[in-house]
Coordinates of C-alpha atoms in Angstrom, one line a residue:
M73 CA 86.9 120.6 78.8
K74 CA 84.6 120.9 81.8
L75 CA 86.0 119.5 85.0
T76 CA 84.8 119.1 88.6
I77 CA 87.4 119.1 91.4
I78 CA 86.0 117.8 94.7
G79 CA 88.0 119.3 97.6
T80 CA 89.5 122.8 97.8
G81 CA 92.5 122.1 99.9
Y82 CA 96.1 122.2 98.8
V83 CA 95.9 119.6 96.0
G84 CA 92.4 120.5 94.8
L85 CA 92.8 124.2 94.6
V86 CA 96.2 124.0 92.8
T87 CA 94.7 121.4 90.4
G88 CA 91.6 123.5 89.7
A89 CA 93.4 126.8 89.2
C90 CA 96.1 125.3 86.9
F91 CA 93.6 123.5 84.7
A92 CA 91.5 126.8 84.5
E93 CA 94.7 128.7 83.6
M94 CA 95.1 126.3 80.6
G95 CA 91.6 126.9 79.3
S96 CA 89.4 124.3 81.0
I97 CA 86.2 125.3 82.7
V98 CA 86.6 124.1 86.3
T99 CA 84.2 123.9 89.1
C100 CA 85.8 123.4 92.6
V101 CA 83.4 121.8 95.0
D102 CA 83.7 121.8 98.8
I103 CA 81.1 121.2 101.6
D104 CA 82.6 124.0 103.6
Q105 CA 80.4 127.0 102.8
T106 CA 82.7 129.5 104.4
K107 CA 85.7 128.3 102.5
I108 CA 83.7 128.5 99.2
E109 CA 82.5 132.1 100.0
N110 CA 86.1 133.1 100.9
L111 CA 87.4 131.7 97.6
K112 CA 84.8 133.7 95.7
N113 CA 86.2 136.8 97.4
G114 CA 89.8 135.9 96.7
I115 CA 90.6 134.6 100.2
L116 CA 92.6 131.4 100.0
P117 CA 92.7 128.7 102.8
I118 CA 96.5 128.1 102.1
Y119 CA 99.6 130.0 101.3
E120 CA 101.2 128.9 98.0
P121 CA 103.3 131.3 95.9
G122 CA 101.5 132.3 92.7
L123 CA 98.3 130.6 93.5
E124 CA 96.3 133.6 94.7
N125 CA 96.7 135.4 91.4
L126 CA 95.7 132.3 89.4
V127 CA 92.6 131.8 91.5
I128 CA 91.5 135.5 91.4
Q129 CA 92.1 136.0 87.7
N130 CA 90.5 132.8 86.5
Y131 CA 87.5 133.3 88.8
K132 CA 87.0 136.8 87.3
E133 CA 87.3 135.3 83.8
G134 CA 84.7 132.6 84.6
T135 CA 87.0 129.6 83.9
L136 CA 87.2 128.8 87.7
K137 CA 84.0 128.4 89.7
F138 CA 83.3 127.5 93.3
S139 CA 80.3 125.6 94.6
T140 CA 79.0 123.5 97.5
S141 CA 76.9 121.4 95.2
L142 CA 78.4 118.3 93.6
E143 CA 74.9 117.6 92.2
Q144 CA 74.9 120.9 90.3
A145 CA 78.5 120.5 89.1
A146 CA 77.8 117.0 87.8
K147 CA 75.2 118.4 85.3
D148 CA 77.9 120.2 83.3
S149 CA 80.9 117.8 83.7
N150 CA 81.9 114.2 83.1
I151 CA 85.4 114.4 84.5
F152 CA 85.7 114.4 88.3
F153 CA 88.9 114.8 90.3
I154 CA 88.7 113.5 93.9
A155 CA 91.1 115.7 95.9
V156 CA 89.9 115.4 99.5
G157 CA 92.0 114.6 102.5
T158 CA 93.3 111.2 103.5
P159 CA 94.4 111.8 107.1
P160 CA 96.4 109.1 108.8
G161 CA 94.6 106.9 111.3
E162 CA 96.1 106.0 114.6
D163 CA 97.7 102.9 113.1
G164 CA 99.2 104.9 110.3
S165 CA 96.7 103.8 107.6
A166 CA 95.2 106.4 105.2
D167 CA 91.7 107.3 106.2
L168 CA 89.6 106.8 103.0
Q169 CA 86.2 107.9 104.4
Y170 CA 86.2 111.2 102.6
V171 CA 87.3 109.7 99.3
L172 CA 84.6 107.0 99.5
Q173 CA 81.9 109.5 100.5
V174 CA 82.8 111.6 97.4
A175 CA 82.7 108.4 95.3
K176 CA 79.2 107.7 96.7
E177 CA 77.9 111.2 95.7
I178 CA 79.4 110.8 92.3
G179 CA 77.6 107.6 91.8
Q180 CA 74.3 109.3 92.9
N181 CA 74.7 112.1 90.4
I182 CA 76.4 111.1 87.1
N183 CA 74.2 110.6 84.1
D184 CA 76.6 110.0 81.2
Y185 CA 80.0 108.2 80.8
S186 CA 82.4 109.8 83.3
V187 CA 86.0 109.6 84.3
I188 CA 86.6 109.7 88.0
I189 CA 90.2 110.5 88.9
D190 CA 91.9 109.8 92.2
K191 CA 94.1 112.8 92.8
S192 CA 94.4 112.3 96.5
T193 CA 97.3 110.2 97.7
V194 CA 95.7 106.9 98.4
P195 CA 96.8 103.3 99.1
V196 CA 97.1 100.6 96.4
G197 CA 93.6 99.2 95.8
T198 CA 91.7 102.5 96.5
A199 CA 90.5 102.8 92.9
D200 CA 88.9 99.4 93.2
K201 CA 87.0 100.6 96.3
V202 CA 86.0 103.8 94.5
K203 CA 84.7 101.8 91.6
S204 CA 82.7 99.5 93.8
T205 CA 81.2 102.4 95.7
I206 CA 80.1 104.2 92.5
Q207 CA 78.8 101.0 91.0
K208 CA 76.7 100.3 94.0
E209 CA 75.0 103.7 93.8
L210 CA 74.3 103.2 90.1
S211 CA 72.8 99.8 90.8
D212 CA 70.7 101.3 93.6
R213 CA 69.5 103.9 91.1
G214 CA 68.7 101.1 88.6
V215 CA 70.8 102.7 85.8
N216 CA 73.6 101.4 83.6
I217 CA 76.1 104.1 83.1
E218 CA 79.7 103.4 82.0
F219 CA 82.5 105.0 83.9
D220 CA 86.3 104.6 84.5
V221 CA 88.3 105.2 87.6
V222 CA 91.8 106.6 87.0
S223 CA 94.8 107.1 89.3
N224 CA 96.6 110.4 88.6
P225 CA 98.8 111.1 91.6
E226 CA 100.1 114.6 92.2
F227 CA 103.8 115.3 92.6
L228 CA 103.7 118.9 93.8
K229 CA 106.2 120.5 96.1
E230 CA 104.7 122.8 98.6
G231 CA 106.2 126.3 97.9
A232 CA 106.6 125.4 94.2
A233 CA 103.2 123.7 93.4
V234 CA 102.0 126.0 90.7
N235 CA 105.2 125.7 88.7
D236 CA 105.2 122.0 89.3
F237 CA 101.7 121.6 87.9
L238 CA 102.2 123.9 84.9
K239 CA 105.6 122.5 84.1
P240 CA 105.6 118.9 85.3
D241 CA 108.5 116.5 85.2
R242 CA 106.1 113.6 84.4
I243 CA 102.4 113.0 84.4
I244 CA 101.5 109.5 85.8
I245 CA 98.2 108.1 84.6
G246 CA 96.9 104.8 85.9
V247 CA 94.2 103.5 83.6
D248 CA 92.4 100.2 82.8
S249 CA 90.7 101.3 79.5
Q250 CA 91.7 102.9 76.3
R251 CA 88.8 105.3 76.5
A252 CA 89.9 106.7 79.8
A253 CA 93.5 106.9 78.5
E254 CA 92.4 109.1 75.6
Q255 CA 90.4 111.4 77.8
M256 CA 93.4 111.8 80.1
K257 CA 95.8 112.5 77.2
R258 CA 93.5 115.2 75.9
L259 CA 93.1 116.7 79.3
Y260 CA 96.8 117.0 79.9
A261 CA 97.8 117.9 76.3
P262 CA 98.5 121.6 77.2
F263 CA 101.0 120.5 79.9
S264 CA 102.9 118.2 77.6
R265 CA 103.6 120.2 74.4
N266 CA 107.4 120.3 74.5
R267 CA 107.9 116.6 75.0
E268 CA 105.8 113.6 76.0
K269 CA 105.5 113.7 79.7
I270 CA 102.6 111.2 80.2
I271 CA 103.6 107.8 81.6
S272 CA 100.7 105.4 81.4
M273 CA 100.4 102.3 83.5
N274 CA 97.9 100.2 85.4
V275 CA 95.9 101.8 88.1
R276 CA 97.5 100.0 91.0
D277 CA 101.0 100.7 89.6
A278 CA 100.2 104.4 89.6
E279 CA 98.9 104.3 93.2
M280 CA 102.1 102.6 94.3
T281 CA 104.3 105.0 92.3
K282 CA 103.2 108.0 94.5
Y283 CA 104.0 106.2 97.7
A284 CA 107.3 104.9 96.4
A285 CA 108.4 108.4 95.2
N286 CA 107.7 110.1 98.6
S287 CA 109.2 107.2 100.5
M288 CA 112.3 107.4 98.4
L289 CA 112.8 111.1 99.0
A290 CA 112.1 110.6 102.8
T291 CA 114.7 107.8 102.7
K292 CA 117.4 110.2 101.2
I293 CA 116.7 112.7 104.0
S294 CA 116.8 110.2 106.8
F295 CA 120.0 108.6 105.3
M296 CA 121.7 112.0 105.3
N297 CA 120.5 112.8 108.8
E298 CA 122.0 109.4 109.9
I299 CA 125.3 110.3 108.3
S300 CA 125.2 113.7 110.1
N301 CA 125.0 112.0 113.5
I302 CA 127.9 109.8 112.6
C303 CA 129.9 112.8 111.4
E304 CA 129.2 114.6 114.7
K305 CA 130.7 111.7 116.7
L306 CA 133.8 111.7 114.5
G307 CA 134.5 115.4 114.3
V308 CA 133.6 115.5 110.6
D309 CA 131.9 118.4 108.8
V310 CA 128.8 116.8 107.2
E311 CA 128.5 119.7 104.8
N312 CA 131.7 118.7 103.1
V313 CA 130.5 115.1 103.0
R314 CA 127.3 116.3 101.4
K315 CA 129.1 118.2 98.7
G316 CA 131.4 115.2 98.1
I317 CA 128.6 112.7 97.6
G318 CA 126.2 115.0 95.8
S319 CA 128.8 115.6 93.0
D320 CA 128.2 111.9 92.1
S321 CA 125.6 112.0 89.4
R322 CA 124.2 108.7 90.7
I323 CA 123.3 110.4 93.9
G324 CA 122.8 114.1 93.1
Y325 CA 122.3 117.0 95.5
S326 CA 118.6 116.9 96.0
F327 CA 117.2 115.8 99.3
I328 CA 120.6 115.2 101.0
Y329 CA 120.6 118.3 103.2
P330 CA 121.0 117.3 106.8
G331 CA 118.6 119.0 109.2
C332 CA 116.1 118.6 112.1
G333 CA 113.8 116.3 110.3
Y334 CA 111.2 116.3 107.5
G335 CA 107.5 117.2 108.0
G336 CA 104.5 118.4 106.1
S337 CA 101.4 116.7 104.8
C338 CA 103.1 114.1 102.6
F339 CA 106.3 112.4 103.6
P340 CA 105.3 111.5 107.2
K341 CA 101.8 110.4 106.3
D342 CA 102.9 108.5 103.2
V343 CA 105.8 106.6 104.8
K344 CA 103.4 105.5 107.6
A345 CA 100.8 104.5 105.2
L346 CA 103.2 102.4 103.1
I347 CA 104.5 100.8 106.3
K348 CA 100.9 99.9 107.3
T349 CA 100.1 98.5 103.8
S350 CA 103.2 96.4 103.8
K351 CA 102.5 94.9 107.2
D352 CA 98.9 94.3 106.3
N353 CA 100.2 92.2 103.4
G354 CA 102.6 90.2 105.4
F355 CA 105.8 92.1 104.8
E356 CA 107.9 93.8 107.4
P357 CA 109.4 97.0 105.7
E358 CA 112.6 97.2 107.7
L359 CA 114.1 100.1 105.7
L360 CA 110.9 102.2 105.9
N361 CA 110.7 101.5 109.6
A362 CA 114.2 102.9 110.0
V363 CA 113.4 105.9 107.9
E364 CA 110.5 106.9 110.1
K365 CA 112.4 106.1 113.3
R366 CA 115.4 108.3 112.2
N367 CA 113.1 111.2 111.4
N368 CA 111.3 111.0 114.7
F369 CA 114.7 111.0 116.4
Q370 CA 116.0 113.9 114.2
K371 CA 113.2 116.2 115.3
Q372 CA 114.6 115.9 118.9
V373 CA 118.2 116.7 117.9
L374 CA 118.0 120.5 118.4
S375 CA 116.1 120.3 121.7
D376 CA 118.6 117.7 122.9
K377 CA 121.5 120.1 122.1
I378 CA 119.7 123.0 123.9
I379 CA 119.1 120.9 127.0
K380 CA 122.7 119.7 126.9
K381 CA 123.9 123.3 126.8
F382 CA 121.5 124.9 129.3
G383 CA 120.2 121.9 131.4
K384 CA 116.7 120.4 131.8
D385 CA 115.3 123.4 133.7
L386 CA 114.8 126.2 131.1
S387 CA 112.5 128.3 133.3
E388 CA 115.0 131.2 133.3
K389 CA 115.7 131.1 129.6
T390 CA 114.2 132.8 126.6
F391 CA 114.8 131.5 123.1
C392 CA 114.3 133.0 119.6
M393 CA 112.9 130.6 117.0
W394 CA 113.2 131.5 113.3
G395 CA 110.8 129.5 111.2
L396 CA 107.6 127.6 112.1
S397 CA 106.5 126.0 108.8
F398 CA 107.9 122.6 108.0
K399 CA 109.7 124.1 105.0
P400 CA 110.2 127.5 103.2
G401 CA 107.5 128.6 100.8
T402 CA 104.5 127.4 102.7
D403 CA 102.5 128.1 105.9
D404 CA 102.0 124.4 106.5
M405 CA 102.9 123.3 110.0
R406 CA 101.7 119.7 109.9
E407 CA 104.3 117.4 111.4
S408 CA 106.7 120.3 111.6
S409 CA 110.0 120.1 113.5
S410 CA 109.1 123.5 115.1
S411 CA 106.1 121.9 116.8
V412 CA 108.2 119.1 118.3
I413 CA 111.0 121.5 119.5
L414 CA 108.5 124.0 120.9
K415 CA 106.8 121.3 123.0
E416 CA 110.2 120.2 124.4
L417 CA 111.0 123.8 125.3
M418 CA 107.5 124.5 126.8
D419 CA 107.7 121.3 128.9
S420 CA 111.1 122.5 130.2
G421 CA 109.7 125.9 131.2
A422 CA 111.2 128.1 128.5
I423 CA 109.9 131.2 126.9
V424 CA 110.1 131.4 123.1
K425 CA 109.8 134.4 120.8
A426 CA 109.2 133.2 117.3
F427 CA 108.9 134.6 113.8
D428 CA 108.0 133.1 110.4
P429 CA 107.4 135.1 107.2
V430 CA 104.0 133.4 106.5
A431 CA 103.1 130.8 109.1
M432 CA 102.2 133.0 112.1
D433 CA 98.5 132.8 111.6
Q434 CA 98.7 129.0 111.1
A435 CA 100.8 128.8 114.3
R436 CA 98.0 130.5 116.3
K437 CA 95.5 127.9 115.0
E438 CA 97.6 124.8 115.4
L439 CA 99.7 125.3 118.6
P440 CA 98.2 125.0 122.1
E441 CA 96.3 128.1 123.1
N442 CA 97.7 128.2 126.6
W443 CA 101.2 128.7 125.3
F444 CA 100.0 132.1 124.0
T445 CA 97.7 133.0 126.9
E446 CA 100.3 132.2 129.5
G447 CA 102.9 134.3 127.6
R448 CA 105.3 131.5 127.0
L449 CA 105.1 131.7 123.2
K450 CA 105.2 135.1 121.6
L451 CA 104.9 135.7 117.9
E452 CA 107.0 138.8 117.0
A453 CA 106.6 141.2 114.1
N454 CA 110.0 140.5 112.5
Q455 CA 113.0 138.3 113.0
Y456 CA 115.1 140.9 114.8
K457 CA 112.3 141.8 117.2
A458 CA 112.1 138.1 118.0
I459 CA 115.8 137.9 118.9
E460 CA 115.9 140.7 121.4
N461 CA 116.9 139.7 125.0
T462 CA 117.1 136.0 124.2
D463 CA 119.6 133.4 125.3
A464 CA 119.9 131.6 121.9
L465 CA 118.7 131.6 118.4
I466 CA 117.1 128.4 117.1
L467 CA 116.9 128.3 113.3
V468 CA 114.3 125.7 112.2
T469 CA 113.1 126.7 108.8
E470 CA 115.5 127.9 106.1
W471 CA 113.6 130.9 104.7
K472 CA 115.7 133.2 102.5
T473 CA 115.3 136.1 104.9
F474 CA 117.3 134.1 107.5
R475 CA 120.2 133.2 105.3
Q476 CA 122.4 136.3 105.8
P477 CA 121.4 137.9 109.1
D478 CA 123.0 140.9 110.7
F479 CA 125.2 139.2 113.2
K480 CA 126.4 142.5 114.7
L481 CA 122.8 143.6 115.4
M482 CA 122.1 140.2 116.8
A483 CA 125.1 140.3 119.1
D484 CA 124.0 143.7 120.4
T485 CA 120.5 142.6 121.3
M486 CA 120.9 139.0 122.5
R487 CA 121.6 138.1 126.1
Q488 CA 123.8 135.3 125.1
K489 CA 125.4 134.8 121.7
I490 CA 124.5 131.2 120.8
I491 CA 123.1 129.8 117.6
F492 CA 121.4 126.4 117.1
D493 CA 121.4 126.0 113.4
G494 CA 118.8 123.3 112.5
R495 CA 119.4 123.5 108.8
N496 CA 123.1 124.2 108.5
Q497 CA 122.5 127.6 106.9
Y498 CA 125.5 129.3 108.4
D499 CA 129.3 128.9 108.1
P500 CA 130.5 127.9 111.6
A501 CA 133.7 129.9 111.1
E502 CA 131.9 133.1 110.2
V503 CA 129.5 132.7 113.1
R504 CA 132.3 132.1 115.6
E505 CA 134.3 135.0 114.1
A506 CA 131.3 137.2 114.9
G507 CA 131.6 136.1 118.5
F508 CA 128.8 133.4 118.6
E509 CA 128.8 129.9 119.9
Y510 CA 127.7 127.6 117.1
H511 CA 125.8 124.3 117.2
G512 CA 124.8 122.8 113.8
I513 CA 123.6 119.4 112.5
G514 CA 126.5 117.0 112.0
R515 CA 129.1 119.8 112.4
E516 CA 129.2 120.2 116.2
N517 CA 133.0 119.8 116.5
V518 CA 134.2 121.5 113.3

């Protein structure tokens, strides 16, 4: 099958590369000429394990192509994936300007029956807007061309996106016509051979499913963070509580790890968007409001602990930060806890030496330039270089390389032996036995 993917960001690039891997001929389109040229040369705009090899190999084989021309791509394809960004507006709503611009261009260029697939995470009712936009362009052209708009939300975890796409738990397809349903089943057949993974539903149902899924996972995280704060007040070890409730099959262990808040491009944006949609339709989403409020609070927990320990004036203190990305396996720093904590430390006059296995370049792009030029934030070559002559370690992202550190080496090079463990990676007893003062999440007094 011949496909056109519009947008070469995280979702678009993974989608295009994985369909190409399964034998489809895919053209990825983006208006950014530099990005397209880089992709042709094997330079990816994002870090995602396994993706680089897929892109390079399929590009060499000719199953994956890159272009800046949707008009050209439309000549060879009648299946279009819209995978452009939907950044949050100031009021929390999803900004659909890029989605609708792509829809307009599709309407200007299709010449035969086409299936237009919303892959971007979009609010309920977006498919109707896409359909109206395309139909207007066709009417302006004076042509009568049939088309269907499908909702096919992605459920990709950053850091495991390639595996998630190639081996999906489920494939949600929102369709309003049998013709489109058959096209989609044929398209996804290579990913659904062991068992039927396709779940078909109405378009609006599919749009809502994506928001409900992400909001549910965010709710589990915020709930566990709420419990961690209660545990801390009561002298209870939240890690034992986590294991106790996780063993209940009705709850499970996934997404109940207490920490310093969730981030990334999905959970924060999607929770905000669903809250806005709810309010726009006359419903006050009390639970989702609480989920977002708890997460915003949780991102302040580590900096509050640091200030409680050292005082509000940190001008004489130097800290080591391990981890900058919002989670392991990605260089994505959008809505990251590290950004919030760093701002608190910078505002209090601290110096921070940081290390992340893959997000250092992203940090230079996203964080304020003056933090670097003034020498207040230094990105170090490795985790142990970052910890030299510091007053405390702040663990923010639970990369594997941080899981079993050399406590003796750390003790020999740090000015003060203090650890603020934002992801509860370490055993407090082991850390204290090594001579360190330990501050975790929901286990401060254990």
